[in-house]
XYZ file of C-alpha atoms in Angstrom:
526
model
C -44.479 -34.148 25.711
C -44.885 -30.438 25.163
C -41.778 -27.489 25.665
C -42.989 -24.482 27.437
C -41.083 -22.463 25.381
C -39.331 -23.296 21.636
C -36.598 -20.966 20.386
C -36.028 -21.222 16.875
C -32.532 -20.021 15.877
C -29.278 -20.568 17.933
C -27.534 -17.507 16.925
C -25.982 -14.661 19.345
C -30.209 -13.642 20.018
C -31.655 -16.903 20.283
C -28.859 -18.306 22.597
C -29.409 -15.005 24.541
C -33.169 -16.041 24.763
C -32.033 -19.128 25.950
C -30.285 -17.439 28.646
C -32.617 -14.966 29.679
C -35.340 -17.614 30.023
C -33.382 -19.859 32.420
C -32.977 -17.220 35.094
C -36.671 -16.762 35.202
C -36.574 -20.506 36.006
C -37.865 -21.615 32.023
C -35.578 -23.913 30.361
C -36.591 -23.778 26.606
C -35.451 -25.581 23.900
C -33.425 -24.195 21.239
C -33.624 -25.903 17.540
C -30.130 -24.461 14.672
C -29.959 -26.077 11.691
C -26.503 -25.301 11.166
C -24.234 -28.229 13.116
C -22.718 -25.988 15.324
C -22.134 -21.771 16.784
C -21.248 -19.646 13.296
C -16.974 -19.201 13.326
C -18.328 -16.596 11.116
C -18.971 -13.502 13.282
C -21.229 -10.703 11.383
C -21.270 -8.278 14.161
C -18.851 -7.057 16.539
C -19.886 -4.535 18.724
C -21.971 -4.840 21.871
C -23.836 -1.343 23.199
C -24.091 -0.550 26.710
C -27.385 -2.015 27.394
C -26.726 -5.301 26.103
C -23.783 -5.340 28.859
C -26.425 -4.467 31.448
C -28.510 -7.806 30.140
C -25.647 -9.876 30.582
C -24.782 -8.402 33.979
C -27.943 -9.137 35.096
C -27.290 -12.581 33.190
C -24.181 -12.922 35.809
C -22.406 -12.545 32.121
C -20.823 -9.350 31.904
C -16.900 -10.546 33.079
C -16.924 -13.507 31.026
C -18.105 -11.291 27.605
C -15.586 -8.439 28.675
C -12.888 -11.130 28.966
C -13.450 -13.063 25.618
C -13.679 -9.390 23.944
C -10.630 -7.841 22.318
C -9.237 -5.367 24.840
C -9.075 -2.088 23.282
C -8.813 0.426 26.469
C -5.117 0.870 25.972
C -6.696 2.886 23.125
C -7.623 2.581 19.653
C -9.512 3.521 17.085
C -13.416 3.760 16.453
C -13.162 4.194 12.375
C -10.034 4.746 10.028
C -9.769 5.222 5.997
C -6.717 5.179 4.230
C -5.483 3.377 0.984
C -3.712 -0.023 2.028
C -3.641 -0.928 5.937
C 0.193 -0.604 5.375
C 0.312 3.318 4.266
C -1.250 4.192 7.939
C 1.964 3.108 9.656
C 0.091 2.549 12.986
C 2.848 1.129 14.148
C 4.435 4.812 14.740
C 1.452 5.968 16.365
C 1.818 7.853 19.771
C 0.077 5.820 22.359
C -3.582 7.652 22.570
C -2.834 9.394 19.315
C -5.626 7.631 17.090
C -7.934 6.608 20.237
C -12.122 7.170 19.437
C -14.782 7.999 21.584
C -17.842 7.876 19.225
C -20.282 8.787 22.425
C -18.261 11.995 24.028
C -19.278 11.468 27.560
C -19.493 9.188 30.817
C -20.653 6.096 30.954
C -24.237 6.020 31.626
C -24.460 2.590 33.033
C -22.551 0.339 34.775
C -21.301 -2.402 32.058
C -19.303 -1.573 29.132
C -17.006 -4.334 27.301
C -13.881 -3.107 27.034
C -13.528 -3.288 22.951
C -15.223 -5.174 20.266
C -16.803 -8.728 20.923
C -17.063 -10.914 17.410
C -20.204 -12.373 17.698
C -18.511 -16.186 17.816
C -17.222 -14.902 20.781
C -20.095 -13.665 22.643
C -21.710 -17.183 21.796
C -18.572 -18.914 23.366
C -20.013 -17.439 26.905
C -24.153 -17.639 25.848
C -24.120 -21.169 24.883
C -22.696 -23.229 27.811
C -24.317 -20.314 30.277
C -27.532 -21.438 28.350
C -26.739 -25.054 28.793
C -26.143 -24.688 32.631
C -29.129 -22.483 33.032
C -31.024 -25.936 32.015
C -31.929 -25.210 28.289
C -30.995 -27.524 25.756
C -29.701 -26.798 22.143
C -29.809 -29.041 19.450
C -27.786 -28.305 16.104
C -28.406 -29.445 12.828
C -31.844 -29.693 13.450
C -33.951 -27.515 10.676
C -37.413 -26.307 11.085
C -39.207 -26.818 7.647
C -43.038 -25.816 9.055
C -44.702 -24.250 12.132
C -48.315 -24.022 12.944
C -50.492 -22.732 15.977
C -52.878 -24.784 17.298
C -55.327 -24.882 20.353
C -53.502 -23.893 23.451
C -49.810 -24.075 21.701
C -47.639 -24.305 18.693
C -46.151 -27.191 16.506
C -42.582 -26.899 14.341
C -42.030 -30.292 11.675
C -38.134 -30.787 11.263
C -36.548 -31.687 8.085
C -36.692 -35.034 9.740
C -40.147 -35.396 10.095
C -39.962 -35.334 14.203
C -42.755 -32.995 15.297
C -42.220 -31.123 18.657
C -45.341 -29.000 20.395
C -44.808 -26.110 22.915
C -46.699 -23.584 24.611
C -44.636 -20.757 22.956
C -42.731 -19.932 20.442
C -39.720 -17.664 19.976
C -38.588 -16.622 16.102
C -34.642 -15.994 16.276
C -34.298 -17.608 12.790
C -32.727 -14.480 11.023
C -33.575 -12.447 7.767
C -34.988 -15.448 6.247
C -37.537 -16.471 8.880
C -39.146 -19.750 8.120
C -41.520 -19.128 11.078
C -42.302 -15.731 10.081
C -42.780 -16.679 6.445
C -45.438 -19.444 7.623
C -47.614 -17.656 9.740
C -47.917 -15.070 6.874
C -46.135 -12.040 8.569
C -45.395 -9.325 5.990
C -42.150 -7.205 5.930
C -41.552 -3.337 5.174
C -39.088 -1.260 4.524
C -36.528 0.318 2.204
C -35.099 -3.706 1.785
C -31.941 -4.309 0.270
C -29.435 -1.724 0.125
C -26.161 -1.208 -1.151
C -24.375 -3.604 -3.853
C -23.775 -7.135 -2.816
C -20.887 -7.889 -0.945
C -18.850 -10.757 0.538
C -17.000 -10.972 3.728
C -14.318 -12.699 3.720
C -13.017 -14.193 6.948
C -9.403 -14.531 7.647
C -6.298 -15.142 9.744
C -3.138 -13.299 9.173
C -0.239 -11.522 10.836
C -0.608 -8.044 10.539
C 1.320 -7.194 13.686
C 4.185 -5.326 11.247
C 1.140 -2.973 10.105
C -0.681 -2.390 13.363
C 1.840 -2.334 16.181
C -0.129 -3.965 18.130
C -2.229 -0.950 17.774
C -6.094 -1.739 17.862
C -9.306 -0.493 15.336
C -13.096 -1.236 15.099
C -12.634 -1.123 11.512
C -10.484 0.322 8.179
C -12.032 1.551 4.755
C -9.908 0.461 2.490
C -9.704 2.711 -0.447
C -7.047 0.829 -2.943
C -9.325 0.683 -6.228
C -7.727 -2.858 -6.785
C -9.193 -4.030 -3.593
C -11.840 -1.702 -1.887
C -13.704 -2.386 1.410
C -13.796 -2.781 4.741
C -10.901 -4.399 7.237
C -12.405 -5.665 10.513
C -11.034 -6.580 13.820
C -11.748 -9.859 14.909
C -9.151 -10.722 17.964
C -6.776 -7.845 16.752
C -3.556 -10.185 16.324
C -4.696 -13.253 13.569
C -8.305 -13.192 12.663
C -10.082 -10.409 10.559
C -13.001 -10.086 8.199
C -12.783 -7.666 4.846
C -15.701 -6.870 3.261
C -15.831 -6.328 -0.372
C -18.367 -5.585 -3.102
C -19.005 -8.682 -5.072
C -21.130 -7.378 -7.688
C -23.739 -9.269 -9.225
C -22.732 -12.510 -9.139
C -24.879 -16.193 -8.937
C -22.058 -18.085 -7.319
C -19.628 -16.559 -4.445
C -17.474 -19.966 -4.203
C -17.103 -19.873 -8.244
C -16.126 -16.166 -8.456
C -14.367 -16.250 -4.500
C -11.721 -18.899 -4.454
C -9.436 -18.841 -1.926
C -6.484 -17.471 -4.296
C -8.568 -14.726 -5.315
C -9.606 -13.939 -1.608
C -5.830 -13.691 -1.004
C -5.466 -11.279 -3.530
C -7.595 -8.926 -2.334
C -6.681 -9.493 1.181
C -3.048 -8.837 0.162
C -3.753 -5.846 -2.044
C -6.320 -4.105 1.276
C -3.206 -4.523 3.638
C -0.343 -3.690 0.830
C 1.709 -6.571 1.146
C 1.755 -8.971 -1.861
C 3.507 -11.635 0.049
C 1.481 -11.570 2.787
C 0.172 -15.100 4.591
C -3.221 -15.594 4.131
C -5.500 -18.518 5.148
C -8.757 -18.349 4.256
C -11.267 -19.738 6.874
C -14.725 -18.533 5.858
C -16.212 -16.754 2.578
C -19.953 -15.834 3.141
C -22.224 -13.303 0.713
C -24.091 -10.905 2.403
C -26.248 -7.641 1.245
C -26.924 -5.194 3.971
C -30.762 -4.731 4.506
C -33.266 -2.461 6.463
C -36.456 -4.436 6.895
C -39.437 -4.325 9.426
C -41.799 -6.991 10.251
C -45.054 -6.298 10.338
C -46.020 -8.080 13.533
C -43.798 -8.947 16.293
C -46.103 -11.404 17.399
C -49.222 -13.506 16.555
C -51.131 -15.703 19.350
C -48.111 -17.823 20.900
C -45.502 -17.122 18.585
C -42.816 -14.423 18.893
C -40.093 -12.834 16.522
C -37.188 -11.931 17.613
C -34.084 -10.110 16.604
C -33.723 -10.412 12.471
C -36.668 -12.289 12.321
C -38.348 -8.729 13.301
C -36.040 -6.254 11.879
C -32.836 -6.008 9.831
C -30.655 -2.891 10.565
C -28.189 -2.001 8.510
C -25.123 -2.270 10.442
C -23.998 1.348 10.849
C -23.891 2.187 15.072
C -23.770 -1.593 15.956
C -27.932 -0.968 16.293
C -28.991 -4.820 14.779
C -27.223 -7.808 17.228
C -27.940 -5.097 20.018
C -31.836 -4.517 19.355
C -32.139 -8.295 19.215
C -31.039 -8.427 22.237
C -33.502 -6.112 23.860
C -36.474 -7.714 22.206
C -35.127 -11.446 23.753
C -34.611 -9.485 27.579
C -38.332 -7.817 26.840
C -39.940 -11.049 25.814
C -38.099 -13.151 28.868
C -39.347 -11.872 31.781
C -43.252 -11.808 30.176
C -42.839 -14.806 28.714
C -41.789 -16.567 32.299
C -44.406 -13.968 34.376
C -47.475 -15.744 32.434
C -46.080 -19.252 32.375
C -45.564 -18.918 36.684
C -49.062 -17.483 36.455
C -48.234 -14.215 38.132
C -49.501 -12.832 34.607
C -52.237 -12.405 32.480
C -51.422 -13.475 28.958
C -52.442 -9.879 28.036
C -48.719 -9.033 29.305
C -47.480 -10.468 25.712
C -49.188 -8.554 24.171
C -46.994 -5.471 25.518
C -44.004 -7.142 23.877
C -44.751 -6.086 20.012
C -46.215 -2.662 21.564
C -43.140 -2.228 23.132
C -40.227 -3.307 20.704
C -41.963 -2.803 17.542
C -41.940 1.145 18.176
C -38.313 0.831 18.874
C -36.871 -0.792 16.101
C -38.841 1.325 13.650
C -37.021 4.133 15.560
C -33.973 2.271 15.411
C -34.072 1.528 11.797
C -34.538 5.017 10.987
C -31.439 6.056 12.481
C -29.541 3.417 10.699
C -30.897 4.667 7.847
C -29.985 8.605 7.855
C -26.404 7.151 9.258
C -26.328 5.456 5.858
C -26.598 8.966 4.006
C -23.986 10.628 6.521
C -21.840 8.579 8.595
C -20.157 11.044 10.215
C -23.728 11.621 12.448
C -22.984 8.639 14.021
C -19.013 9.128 14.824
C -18.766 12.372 15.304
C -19.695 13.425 18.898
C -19.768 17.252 18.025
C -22.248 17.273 15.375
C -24.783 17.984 17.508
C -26.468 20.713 15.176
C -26.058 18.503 12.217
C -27.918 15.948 13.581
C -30.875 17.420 14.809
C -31.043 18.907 11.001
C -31.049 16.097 9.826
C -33.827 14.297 12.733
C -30.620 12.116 13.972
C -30.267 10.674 17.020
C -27.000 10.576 18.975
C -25.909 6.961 19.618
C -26.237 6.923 23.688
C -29.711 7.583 23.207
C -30.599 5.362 20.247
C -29.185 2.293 22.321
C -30.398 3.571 25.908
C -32.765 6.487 25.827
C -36.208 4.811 24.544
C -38.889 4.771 26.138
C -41.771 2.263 25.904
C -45.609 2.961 25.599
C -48.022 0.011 26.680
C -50.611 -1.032 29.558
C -47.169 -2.672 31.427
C -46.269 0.966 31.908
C -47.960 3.487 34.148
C -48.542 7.031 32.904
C -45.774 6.305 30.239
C -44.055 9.844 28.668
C -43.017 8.455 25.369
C -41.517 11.496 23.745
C -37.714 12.116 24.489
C -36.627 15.623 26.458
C -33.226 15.416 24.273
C -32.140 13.771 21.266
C -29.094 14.837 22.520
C -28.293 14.127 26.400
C -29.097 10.454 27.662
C -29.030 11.246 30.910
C -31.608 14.110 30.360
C -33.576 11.297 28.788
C -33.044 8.626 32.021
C -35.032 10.601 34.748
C -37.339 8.394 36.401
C -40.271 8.744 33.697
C -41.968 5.658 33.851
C -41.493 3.454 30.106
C -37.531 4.695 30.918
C -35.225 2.577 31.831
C -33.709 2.889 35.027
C -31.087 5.518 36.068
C -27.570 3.872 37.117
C -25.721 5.157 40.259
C -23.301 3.276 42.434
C -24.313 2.818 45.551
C -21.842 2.369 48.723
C -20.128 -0.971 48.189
C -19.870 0.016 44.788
C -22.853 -2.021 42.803
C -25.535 0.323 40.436
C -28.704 0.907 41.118
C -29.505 -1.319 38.419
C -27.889 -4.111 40.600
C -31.251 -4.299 42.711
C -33.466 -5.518 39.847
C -33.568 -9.064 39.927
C -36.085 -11.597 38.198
C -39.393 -10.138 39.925
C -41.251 -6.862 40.059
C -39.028 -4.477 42.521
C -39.524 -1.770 44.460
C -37.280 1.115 45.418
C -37.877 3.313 48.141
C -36.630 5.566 50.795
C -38.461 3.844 54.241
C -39.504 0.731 55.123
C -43.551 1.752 55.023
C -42.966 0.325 51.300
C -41.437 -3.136 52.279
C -44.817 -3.949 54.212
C -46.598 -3.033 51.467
C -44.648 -5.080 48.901
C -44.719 -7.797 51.127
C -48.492 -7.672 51.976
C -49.735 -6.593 48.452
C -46.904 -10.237 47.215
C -49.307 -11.918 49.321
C -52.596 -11.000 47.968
C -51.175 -11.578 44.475
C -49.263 -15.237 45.448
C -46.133 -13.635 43.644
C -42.881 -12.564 44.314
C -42.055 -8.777 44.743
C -38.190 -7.568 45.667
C -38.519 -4.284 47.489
C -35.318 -2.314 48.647
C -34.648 0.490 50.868
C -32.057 3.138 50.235
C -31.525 6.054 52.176
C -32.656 8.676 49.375
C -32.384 11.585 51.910
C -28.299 11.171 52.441
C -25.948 13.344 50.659
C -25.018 10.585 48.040
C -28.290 9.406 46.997
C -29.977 12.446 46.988
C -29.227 13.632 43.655
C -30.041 10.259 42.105
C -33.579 10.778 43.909
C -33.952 14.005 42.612
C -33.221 12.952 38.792
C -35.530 9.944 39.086
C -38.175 12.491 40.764
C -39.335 11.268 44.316
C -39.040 12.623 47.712
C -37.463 10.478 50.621
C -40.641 8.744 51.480
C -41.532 7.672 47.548
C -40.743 5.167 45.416
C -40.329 3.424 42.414
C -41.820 0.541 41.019
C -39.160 -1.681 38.512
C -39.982 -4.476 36.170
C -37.543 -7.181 36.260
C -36.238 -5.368 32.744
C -35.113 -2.460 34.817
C -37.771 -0.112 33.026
C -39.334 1.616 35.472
C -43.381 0.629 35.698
C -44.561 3.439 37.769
C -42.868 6.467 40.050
C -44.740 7.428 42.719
C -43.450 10.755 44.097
C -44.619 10.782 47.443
C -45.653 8.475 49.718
C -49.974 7.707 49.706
C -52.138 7.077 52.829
C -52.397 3.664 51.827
C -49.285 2.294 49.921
C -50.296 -0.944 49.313
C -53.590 -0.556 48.204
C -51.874 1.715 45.507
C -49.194 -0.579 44.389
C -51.475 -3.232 44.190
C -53.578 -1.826 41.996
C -50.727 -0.818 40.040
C -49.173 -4.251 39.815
C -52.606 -5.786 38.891
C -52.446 -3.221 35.735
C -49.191 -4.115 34.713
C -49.015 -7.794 34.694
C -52.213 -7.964 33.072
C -54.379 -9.824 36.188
């Protein structure tokens, strides 16, 4: 019996995968060779678009409410000598709170701190599970192949499993990748090699219950970097481990302790040691994203260095990307020229993406600082709202796409209604976002009901699915949104279920469904 779709790799992006593909109605099957979710987290911060995914997901509460709260305050980034020489404890309430971004939220979901990754699997993997995919640990994929109409994986085991597609969320190391012969680019590994050390301690008498993203630690008997994990017990530090052949020879648990003790400047501190793990931050590219029926996916495509939490959350846009397309052609309301779109789409992105993580690498302060506006664009830096929101994408899903960005600067100059852009949030009355109206089908937005005949005649002539709504663009409320996204009262907007908008169409034509047929035929490939 053949999968429809096989997801290789059950971390944060392939569970995610998992979950994106169920609410299009495809329940894949996910294959981790470790025996169970990582209690190893190796990223902690979720952007603002991967909150709109998992509020689209139905997601967004349970994430916010497994993430640490932070929005009593606290701080973005901190350096001082030992943890215990900031005496955070004495801080005014507000005094040492960050706002990295310097502006309103442009979107409707934000978690309300940081989310260890282990965390953010705790809500993906039994969502993924009730969505109707099913996960099986310790199962290791040792080769892959495509072959006529689908692809084959070979366990460790022997067992041989066939699908129609294949999704890549294997990591860094990408057996898939590294079998079908897909190069990799890029600066590679950077930095010395390091260990992060994961931890639970008391630290209470240091913080005062006061919270941070994370500490440099500049004590030259133990330098690094102190994490938050929940912000009471569990932390990671990271430490340069030099060039070593054996972490668990050099790394005991004693000598963990030592360090640990020596970041937070208590030598009697209790310290259990739950997880050592070597790691060496990388900036890599694949060179495809995708070849016949097989897809990569988060690491697997690219490895960010982890500067501006850009590498969990472009993973995460490449597995919401791929979902919908993926499920469009398997329903048959696609051509399979719509997966194509995917690499055109994503690849673009996290070149731009890594590039940004890479001048953050020579400056950090381009990233943190919200005022360094002039610095930045010296430098060809992004600010972060628009690294994690403002691209645009370029393919034949997109109509008269305008890739290049009117700010590097402004996100909300850059969300205007261009088509390739995703769509511009605004709460409607009863409070939900515009975003709110995209569901799992192609959707149009409009200001009469002309459009919902058309939608509903041209869904006919297709055999698919289109969600059209009406909003009143001409009241006093809407209004402005209608002017940023550029139509009058009597246009509309065409949405892929990705909430990038597919095509604007500024005024209303003689025939409207003549024109958005011909439209939708374009972008799902028919």
């Amino acid at each position: 019996m053949s999968d429809r779709v096989l997801i290789v790799g059950g971390g944060s992006v392939g569970l995610a995968a998992a979950v994106f593909l169920t609410r299009h109605g495809v329940t894949p099957l996910v294959l981790e060779q470790q025996p169970g979710v990582s209690v190893h987290p190796r990223a902690t911060g979720l952007g603002p678009r991967t909150m709109e995914f998992l509020r689209q997901a139905g997601l967004d509460r349970a994430v916010d409410n497994v993430a640490v709260d932070m929005s009593a305050g606290g701080a973005v980034k901190m350096s001082m000598h030992t943890l215990a020489s900031a005496n955070l404890s004495a801080a005014a309430p507000g005094a040492i709170v960050g706002n990295a971004w310097g502006q309103a939220d442009p979107g409707p979901a934000r978690v309300r701190g940081v989310c260890p990754q282990h965390r953010l699997d705790s809500v993906l993997l039994p969502a993924a599970r009730e969505g109707g995919a099913r996960v099986r640990f310790s199962a290791r994929v040792r080769e892959c192949a495509i072959e006529s109409g689908g692809v084959t994986v070979t366990l460790d085991t022997g067992e041989t499993l066939a699908a129609d597609y294949l999704i890549a969320a294997d990591g860094v190391r990408s057996t898939v990748r590294e079998h079908l012969g897909i190069g990799v680019s890029g600066p590679g590994a950077l930095g010395e090699p390091t260990v992060s050390i994961l931890f639970r301690a008391d630290l209470t008498a240091y913080t005062g219950g006061r919270h941070f993203v994370n500490c440099t630690i500049t004590n030259p008997d133990a330098p690094g970097l102190l994490v938050t994990v929940d912000g009471e017990q569990e932390w990671i530090f990271h430490t340069r481990s030099g060039d070593i052949s054996s972490v668990t020879e050099h790394f005991t648990d004693e000598r963990c302790r030592e360090l640990i003790r020596a970041a937070v400047g208590d030598s009697a501190l209790p310290v259990e040691i739950v997880s050592v793990l070597p790691w060496r931050p990388r900036g890599t590219l694949a060179d495809r994203f995708g070849l016949e029926r097989v897809f990569l996916v988060g690491d697997a495509a690219h490895t960010v260095p982890p500067i501006g939490a850009f590498g969990l959350n472009t993973g995460m846009a490449d597995a919401h990307n791929l979902a919908w397309k993926l499920a469009a052609v398997l329903r048959g309301d696609a051509g399979p020229a719509l997966l194509d779109t995917y690499e055109t789409e994503r690849r673009p992105v996290a070149e731009m993406t890594l590039a940004q993580a890479m001048i953050r690498l020579a400056d950090p302060t381009l990233h943190w600082d919200a005022h360094a506006a002039e610095r930045r664009a010296a430098a060809g830096a992004l600010h972060a709202p628009v690294v994690h929101l403002g691209y645009r994408y370029d393919s034949a899903a997109v109509i008269d796409p305008q890739p290049d960005l009117p700010s590097t600067e402004d996100v909300f100059a850059d969300l205007d209604g261009t088509p390739g852009s995703r769509l511009p949030h605004h709460r409607l009355p009863g409070g939900a976002s515009t975003l709110d109206l995209i569901g799992t089908h192609c959707t149009v937005i409009a200001g009469n009901h002309r459009w919902i005949a058309a939608a509903s005649d041209v869904a006919d002539r297709l055999g698919i699915r289109i969600d059209a709504h009406v909003i009143p663009l001409s009241d006093n409320d809407i209004r402005p949104w209608a002017d940023t996204v550029g139509i009058e009262p009597d246009g509309a907007l065409l949405v892929r279920p990705d909430q990038i908008i597919a095509a604007r169409i500024p005024t209303a034509p003689p025939a409207p469904a003549h024109l958005l047929h011909r439209m939708l035929t374009r972008i799902l490939a028919r």
